[in-house]
Amino acid sequence: ALVDNFSHEMQTPLSVLASAIQHLRQHGRPGTELEILQEATIALSRLSIVVAEMVDLAKIECGILRPALEWCDTGDFLKEWLGDRTEETNGHRVDLVLPAAPVYIRVDTRLFTTALDNILRNAVRHAPVGTTIHITAEMTGDRMAIRVADEGPGIPADEQGRIFERFYRGAGSLPGGLGLGLAVAQQFVKLMDGALTVGSRPE
């Protein structure tokens, strides 16, 4: 009940603020006002993400979050998901490699989308602007393996075991964020009977 009340009380004003800011951006005057509204939009987006992550983690801990699994074609899902993330790639190129033939997997589309969003957001945040983010989907035995690889500095070996801990932020992390995104992604993937792992490429 507490989680539901918190979710409702936070999400309702956030939705109202988002609508108001969007209206002002469409009808505001060019110049300083629109710059301020742009900053407010970014701040509101960050706050909305944090609230959603905290609510989702609380629901997992309470055992009240249950995945609603359905079959979907991996390629179609990833193409549609990535097509809606043009603005979020923030100056990065994205190379998407998919299976030649349709491969169906059972996922909760909301949980799957959120997990992918968090992983992509992490890659965009830490890789230099203009570099390529590589996303591949291929069968490994009887499992579908989806990999997201960026061209950032990599993750030190002694930190790789901790990046899925909630509130953990690695050495040299950029300002902002609470260190919840990857923790949420891992928990969501586990709920769908998957596994989320991390590694650094030699190059």
PDB file of C-alpha atoms in Angstrom:
ATOM      1  CA  ALA A   1       0.000   0.000   0.000  1.00  0.00           C
ATOM      2  CA  LEU A   2       2.845   2.365   0.850  1.00  0.00           C
ATOM      3  CA  VAL A   3       4.536   1.700  -2.489  1.00  0.00           C
ATOM      4  CA  ASP A   4       1.287   2.268  -4.401  1.00  0.00           C
ATOM      5  CA  ASN A   5       0.568   5.497  -2.525  1.00  0.00           C
ATOM      6  CA  PHE A   6       4.101   6.790  -3.055  1.00  0.00           C
ATOM      7  CA  SER A   7       3.935   5.930  -6.738  1.00  0.00           C
ATOM      8  CA  HIS A   8       0.604   7.717  -7.188  1.00  0.00           C
ATOM      9  CA  GLU A   9       1.554  10.778  -5.152  1.00  0.00           C
ATOM     10  CA  MET A  10       4.825  11.266  -7.056  1.00  0.00           C
ATOM     11  CA  GLN A  11       3.749  10.352 -10.573  1.00  0.00           C
ATOM     12  CA  THR A  12       0.641  12.538 -10.643  1.00  0.00           C
ATOM     13  CA  PRO A  13       2.446  15.865 -10.010  1.00  0.00           C
ATOM     14  CA  LEU A  14       5.280  14.803 -12.306  1.00  0.00           C
ATOM     15  CA  SER A  15       2.781  14.209 -15.107  1.00  0.00           C
ATOM     16  CA  VAL A  16       1.179  17.607 -14.500  1.00  0.00           C
ATOM     17  CA  LEU A  17       4.571  19.330 -14.539  1.00  0.00           C
ATOM     18  CA  ALA A  18       5.584  17.536 -17.722  1.00  0.00           C
ATOM     19  CA  SER A  19       2.391  18.649 -19.490  1.00  0.00           C
ATOM     20  CA  ALA A  20       2.789  22.240 -18.300  1.00  0.00           C
ATOM     21  CA  ILE A  21       6.412  22.454 -19.401  1.00  0.00           C
ATOM     22  CA  GLN A  22       5.600  20.927 -22.775  1.00  0.00           C
ATOM     23  CA  HIS A  23       2.839  23.523 -23.297  1.00  0.00           C
ATOM     24  CA  LEU A  24       5.152  26.392 -22.366  1.00  0.00           C
ATOM     25  CA  ARG A  25       7.876  25.097 -24.687  1.00  0.00           C
ATOM     26  CA  GLN A  26       5.445  25.032 -27.585  1.00  0.00           C
ATOM     27  CA  HIS A  27       4.053  28.507 -26.946  1.00  0.00           C
ATOM     28  CA  GLY A  28       6.919  30.288 -25.195  1.00  0.00           C
ATOM     29  CA  ARG A  29       9.064  33.041 -26.659  1.00  0.00           C
ATOM     30  CA  PRO A  30      12.494  32.238 -28.156  1.00  0.00           C
ATOM     31  CA  GLY A  31      15.546  32.982 -26.044  1.00  0.00           C
ATOM     32  CA  THR A  32      16.132  32.701 -22.333  1.00  0.00           C
ATOM     33  CA  GLU A  33      12.670  31.396 -21.461  1.00  0.00           C
ATOM     34  CA  LEU A  34      12.983  28.398 -23.758  1.00  0.00           C
ATOM     35  CA  GLU A  35      16.490  27.669 -22.472  1.00  0.00           C
ATOM     36  CA  ILE A  36      15.174  27.601 -18.916  1.00  0.00           C
ATOM     37  CA  LEU A  37      12.301  25.337 -19.965  1.00  0.00           C
ATOM     38  CA  GLN A  38      14.763  22.987 -21.675  1.00  0.00           C
ATOM     39  CA  GLU A  39      16.751  22.707 -18.436  1.00  0.00           C
ATOM     40  CA  ALA A  40      13.520  22.115 -16.514  1.00  0.00           C
ATOM     41  CA  THR A  41      12.536  19.373 -18.964  1.00  0.00           C
ATOM     42  CA  ILE A  42      15.854  17.573 -18.456  1.00  0.00           C
ATOM     43  CA  ALA A  43      15.605  17.879 -14.669  1.00  0.00           C
ATOM     44  CA  LEU A  44      12.030  16.591 -14.691  1.00  0.00           C
ATOM     45  CA  SER A  45      13.026  13.641 -16.842  1.00  0.00           C
ATOM     46  CA  ARG A  46      15.822  12.708 -14.440  1.00  0.00           C
ATOM     47  CA  LEU A  47      13.490  12.981 -11.447  1.00  0.00           C
ATOM     48  CA  SER A  48      10.866  10.827 -13.163  1.00  0.00           C
ATOM     49  CA  ILE A  49      13.463   8.130 -13.846  1.00  0.00           C
ATOM     50  CA  VAL A  50      14.659   8.110 -10.232  1.00  0.00           C
ATOM     51  CA  VAL A  51      11.096   7.856  -8.885  1.00  0.00           C
ATOM     52  CA  ALA A  52      10.277   4.992 -11.268  1.00  0.00           C
ATOM     53  CA  GLU A  53      13.467   3.124 -10.334  1.00  0.00           C
ATOM     54  CA  MET A  54      12.848   3.471  -6.595  1.00  0.00           C
ATOM     55  CA  VAL A  55       9.230   2.335  -6.914  1.00  0.00           C
ATOM     56  CA  ASP A  56      10.212  -0.658  -9.070  1.00  0.00           C
ATOM     57  CA  LEU A  57      12.939  -1.758  -6.634  1.00  0.00           C
ATOM     58  CA  ALA A  58      10.518  -1.454  -3.723  1.00  0.00           C
ATOM     59  CA  LYS A  59       7.958  -3.596  -5.565  1.00  0.00           C
ATOM     60  CA  ILE A  60      10.607  -6.250  -6.242  1.00  0.00           C
ATOM     61  CA  GLU A  61      11.618  -6.325  -2.568  1.00  0.00           C
ATOM     62  CA  CYS A  62       7.962  -6.625  -1.511  1.00  0.00           C
ATOM     63  CA  GLY A  63       7.446  -9.453  -3.984  1.00  0.00           C
ATOM     64  CA  ILE A  64       4.503  -7.696  -5.662  1.00  0.00           C
ATOM     65  CA  LEU A  65       6.098  -7.217  -9.084  1.00  0.00           C
ATOM     66  CA  ARG A  66       5.223 -10.129 -11.343  1.00  0.00           C
ATOM     67  CA  PRO A  67       6.257 -10.277 -15.008  1.00  0.00           C
ATOM     68  CA  ALA A  68       3.516 -10.626 -17.626  1.00  0.00           C
ATOM     69  CA  LEU A  69       5.409 -12.698 -20.192  1.00  0.00           C
ATOM     70  CA  GLU A  70       4.434 -12.735 -23.850  1.00  0.00           C
ATOM     71  CA  TRP A  71       6.077 -13.954 -27.041  1.00  0.00           C
ATOM     72  CA  CYS A  72       7.718 -11.359 -29.291  1.00  0.00           C
ATOM     73  CA  ASP A  73      10.103 -11.390 -32.213  1.00  0.00           C
ATOM     74  CA  THR A  74      13.499 -10.201 -30.992  1.00  0.00           C
ATOM     75  CA  GLY A  75      14.360  -8.287 -34.152  1.00  0.00           C
ATOM     76  CA  ASP A  76      11.041  -6.465 -34.419  1.00  0.00           C
ATOM     77  CA  PHE A  77      11.120  -5.570 -30.734  1.00  0.00           C
ATOM     78  CA  LEU A  78      14.659  -4.182 -30.823  1.00  0.00           C
ATOM     79  CA  LYS A  79      14.078  -2.214 -34.018  1.00  0.00           C
ATOM     80  CA  GLU A  80      10.920  -0.606 -32.632  1.00  0.00           C
ATOM     81  CA  TRP A  81      12.559   0.081 -29.257  1.00  0.00           C
ATOM     82  CA  LEU A  82      15.627   1.681 -30.830  1.00  0.00           C
ATOM     83  CA  GLY A  83      13.519   3.679 -33.280  1.00  0.00           C
ATOM     84  CA  ASP A  84      11.887   5.431 -30.324  1.00  0.00           C
ATOM     85  CA  ARG A  85      15.247   6.301 -28.728  1.00  0.00           C
ATOM     86  CA  THR A  86      16.691   8.667 -31.356  1.00  0.00           C
ATOM     87  CA  GLU A  87      16.959  11.605 -28.967  1.00  0.00           C
ATOM     88  CA  GLU A  88      18.374   9.488 -26.152  1.00  0.00           C
ATOM     89  CA  THR A  89      21.378   8.322 -28.159  1.00  0.00           C
ATOM     90  CA  ASN A  90      22.728  11.864 -27.720  1.00  0.00           C
ATOM     91  CA  GLY A  91      25.092  12.126 -30.692  1.00  0.00           C
ATOM     92  CA  HIS A  92      26.148   8.468 -30.716  1.00  0.00           C
ATOM     93  CA  ARG A  93      25.855   6.170 -33.691  1.00  0.00           C
ATOM     94  CA  VAL A  94      24.089   2.874 -33.058  1.00  0.00           C
ATOM     95  CA  ASP A  95      24.959  -0.314 -34.958  1.00  0.00           C
ATOM     96  CA  LEU A  96      22.185  -2.910 -34.631  1.00  0.00           C
ATOM     97  CA  VAL A  97      22.878  -6.501 -35.746  1.00  0.00           C
ATOM     98  CA  LEU A  98      19.937  -8.919 -35.673  1.00  0.00           C
ATOM     99  CA  PRO A  99      19.386 -12.613 -36.473  1.00  0.00           C
ATOM    100  CA  ALA A 100      18.728 -13.362 -40.138  1.00  0.00           C
ATOM    101  CA  ALA A 101      15.522 -15.242 -39.278  1.00  0.00           C
ATOM    102  CA  PRO A 102      12.865 -14.363 -36.681  1.00  0.00           C
ATOM    103  CA  VAL A 103      13.644 -15.559 -33.151  1.00  0.00           C
ATOM    104  CA  TYR A 104      10.869 -15.399 -30.564  1.00  0.00           C
ATOM    105  CA  ILE A 105      11.469 -14.834 -26.874  1.00  0.00           C
ATOM    106  CA  ARG A 106       9.112 -14.525 -23.891  1.00  0.00           C
ATOM    107  CA  VAL A 107       9.462 -11.230 -22.081  1.00  0.00           C
ATOM    108  CA  ASP A 108       7.475  -8.678 -20.134  1.00  0.00           C
ATOM    109  CA  THR A 109       7.664  -5.818 -22.626  1.00  0.00           C
ATOM    110  CA  ARG A 110       7.641  -3.079 -19.970  1.00  0.00           C
ATOM    111  CA  LEU A 111      10.355  -4.702 -17.876  1.00  0.00           C
ATOM    112  CA  PHE A 112      12.402  -5.535 -20.982  1.00  0.00           C
ATOM    113  CA  THR A 113      12.110  -1.986 -22.324  1.00  0.00           C
ATOM    114  CA  THR A 114      13.127  -0.456 -18.993  1.00  0.00           C
ATOM    115  CA  ALA A 115      16.139  -2.772 -18.668  1.00  0.00           C
ATOM    116  CA  LEU A 116      17.299  -1.921 -22.200  1.00  0.00           C
ATOM    117  CA  ASP A 117      16.728   1.791 -21.568  1.00  0.00           C
ATOM    118  CA  ASN A 118      18.884   1.717 -18.457  1.00  0.00           C
ATOM    119  CA  ILE A 119      21.699  -0.150 -20.191  1.00  0.00           C
ATOM    120  CA  LEU A 120      21.603   2.151 -23.225  1.00  0.00           C
ATOM    121  CA  ARG A 121      21.530   5.221 -20.985  1.00  0.00           C
ATOM    122  CA  ASN A 122      24.604   3.932 -19.179  1.00  0.00           C
ATOM    123  CA  ALA A 123      26.471   3.381 -22.467  1.00  0.00           C
ATOM    124  CA  VAL A 124      25.556   6.838 -23.790  1.00  0.00           C
ATOM    125  CA  ARG A 125      26.590   8.454 -20.520  1.00  0.00           C
ATOM    126  CA  HIS A 126      30.076   6.942 -20.379  1.00  0.00           C
ATOM    127  CA  ALA A 127      31.142   6.678 -24.031  1.00  0.00           C
ATOM    128  CA  PRO A 128      32.603   9.680 -25.901  1.00  0.00           C
ATOM    129  CA  VAL A 129      30.109  11.568 -28.078  1.00  0.00           C
ATOM    130  CA  GLY A 130      30.286  10.493 -31.718  1.00  0.00           C
ATOM    131  CA  THR A 131      31.409   6.939 -30.972  1.00  0.00           C
ATOM    132  CA  THR A 132      29.374   3.874 -31.891  1.00  0.00           C
ATOM    133  CA  ILE A 133      27.207   1.790 -29.581  1.00  0.00           C
ATOM    134  CA  HIS A 134      27.007  -1.781 -30.880  1.00  0.00           C
ATOM    135  CA  ILE A 135      23.862  -3.806 -30.162  1.00  0.00           C
ATOM    136  CA  THR A 136      23.790  -7.441 -31.273  1.00  0.00           C
ATOM    137  CA  ALA A 137      21.243 -10.213 -30.836  1.00  0.00           C
ATOM    138  CA  GLU A 138      22.223 -13.818 -31.504  1.00  0.00           C
ATOM    139  CA  MET A 139      21.345 -17.296 -30.352  1.00  0.00           C
ATOM    140  CA  THR A 140      23.764 -18.907 -27.904  1.00  0.00           C
ATOM    141  CA  GLY A 141      22.623 -22.496 -27.537  1.00  0.00           C
ATOM    142  CA  ASP A 142      18.915 -22.283 -26.729  1.00  0.00           C
ATOM    143  CA  ARG A 143      19.163 -18.761 -25.287  1.00  0.00           C
ATOM    144  CA  MET A 144      18.992 -15.365 -26.923  1.00  0.00           C
ATOM    145  CA  ALA A 145      22.033 -13.212 -26.102  1.00  0.00           C
ATOM    146  CA  ILE A 146      21.620  -9.452 -26.488  1.00  0.00           C
ATOM    147  CA  ARG A 147      24.827  -7.473 -26.120  1.00  0.00           C
ATOM    148  CA  VAL A 148      25.304  -3.728 -25.759  1.00  0.00           C
ATOM    149  CA  ALA A 149      28.916  -2.643 -26.274  1.00  0.00           C
ATOM    150  CA  ASP A 150      30.173   0.937 -26.180  1.00  0.00           C
ATOM    151  CA  GLU A 151      33.546   2.515 -26.897  1.00  0.00           C
ATOM    152  CA  GLY A 152      34.024   4.075 -23.483  1.00  0.00           C
ATOM    153  CA  PRO A 153      36.937   3.597 -21.063  1.00  0.00           C
ATOM    154  CA  GLY A 154      35.709   0.209 -19.866  1.00  0.00           C
ATOM    155  CA  ILE A 155      35.044  -0.964 -16.319  1.00  0.00           C
ATOM    156  CA  PRO A 156      37.968  -1.932 -14.069  1.00  0.00           C
ATOM    157  CA  ALA A 157      37.991  -5.623 -13.174  1.00  0.00           C
ATOM    158  CA  ASP A 158      37.701  -4.897  -9.446  1.00  0.00           C
ATOM    159  CA  GLU A 159      34.481  -2.906 -10.013  1.00  0.00           C
ATOM    160  CA  GLN A 160      32.708  -5.292 -12.382  1.00  0.00           C
ATOM    161  CA  GLY A 161      31.328  -7.338  -9.514  1.00  0.00           C
ATOM    162  CA  ARG A 162      29.714  -4.297  -7.915  1.00  0.00           C
ATOM    163  CA  ILE A 163      28.112  -2.259 -10.699  1.00  0.00           C
ATOM    164  CA  PHE A 164      24.758  -4.025 -10.256  1.00  0.00           C
ATOM    165  CA  GLU A 165      24.599  -3.079  -6.570  1.00  0.00           C
ATOM    166  CA  ARG A 166      22.044  -0.394  -5.846  1.00  0.00           C
ATOM    167  CA  PHE A 167      23.526   3.050  -5.138  1.00  0.00           C
ATOM    168  CA  TYR A 168      26.977   1.899  -6.247  1.00  0.00           C
ATOM    169  CA  ARG A 169      28.773   4.404  -8.451  1.00  0.00           C
ATOM    170  CA  GLY A 170      32.213   3.570  -9.785  1.00  0.00           C
ATOM    171  CA  ALA A 171      35.338   5.652  -9.306  1.00  0.00           C
ATOM    172  CA  GLY A 172      35.373   8.631 -11.643  1.00  0.00           C
ATOM    173  CA  SER A 173      31.610   8.498 -12.263  1.00  0.00           C
ATOM    174  CA  LEU A 174      30.073  11.578 -13.797  1.00  0.00           C
ATOM    175  CA  PRO A 175      27.875  13.779 -11.577  1.00  0.00           C
ATOM    176  CA  GLY A 176      24.194  12.878 -11.390  1.00  0.00           C
ATOM    177  CA  GLY A 177      22.330   9.637 -10.879  1.00  0.00           C
ATOM    178  CA  LEU A 178      21.897   7.491  -7.793  1.00  0.00           C
ATOM    179  CA  GLY A 179      23.399   4.268  -9.099  1.00  0.00           C
ATOM    180  CA  LEU A 180      20.025   2.529  -9.441  1.00  0.00           C
ATOM    181  CA  GLY A 181      19.686   2.016 -13.207  1.00  0.00           C
ATOM    182  CA  LEU A 182      21.787  -1.115 -13.604  1.00  0.00           C
ATOM    183  CA  ALA A 183      20.437  -2.583 -10.357  1.00  0.00           C
ATOM    184  CA  VAL A 184      16.899  -2.230 -11.721  1.00  0.00           C
ATOM    185  CA  ALA A 185      17.951  -3.685 -15.093  1.00  0.00           C
ATOM    186  CA  GLN A 186      19.474  -6.762 -13.469  1.00  0.00           C
ATOM    187  CA  GLN A 187      16.451  -7.401 -11.256  1.00  0.00           C
ATOM    188  CA  PHE A 188      14.049  -7.052 -14.189  1.00  0.00           C
ATOM    189  CA  VAL A 189      16.086  -9.466 -16.316  1.00  0.00           C
ATOM    190  CA  LYS A 190      16.134 -11.979 -13.437  1.00  0.00           C
ATOM    191  CA  LEU A 191      12.352 -11.755 -13.138  1.00  0.00           C
ATOM    192  CA  MET A 192      12.145 -12.831 -16.794  1.00  0.00           C
ATOM    193  CA  ASP A 193      14.441 -15.820 -16.153  1.00  0.00           C
ATOM    194  CA  GLY A 194      17.435 -14.155 -17.797  1.00  0.00           C
ATOM    195  CA  ALA A 195      20.865 -13.062 -16.673  1.00  0.00           C
ATOM    196  CA  LEU A 196      22.650  -9.727 -16.995  1.00  0.00           C
ATOM    197  CA  THR A 197      26.436  -9.752 -16.995  1.00  0.00           C
ATOM    198  CA  VAL A 198      29.215  -7.252 -17.646  1.00  0.00           C
ATOM    199  CA  GLY A 199      32.644  -7.418 -19.209  1.00  0.00           C
ATOM    200  CA  SER A 200      35.270  -5.241 -20.897  1.00  0.00           C
ATOM    201  CA  ARG A 201      36.555  -5.867 -24.402  1.00  0.00           C
ATOM    202  CA  PRO A 202      40.367  -6.083 -24.716  1.00  0.00           C
ATOM    203  CA  GLU A 203      40.430  -3.326 -27.316  1.00  0.00           C
TER     204      GLU A 203
END
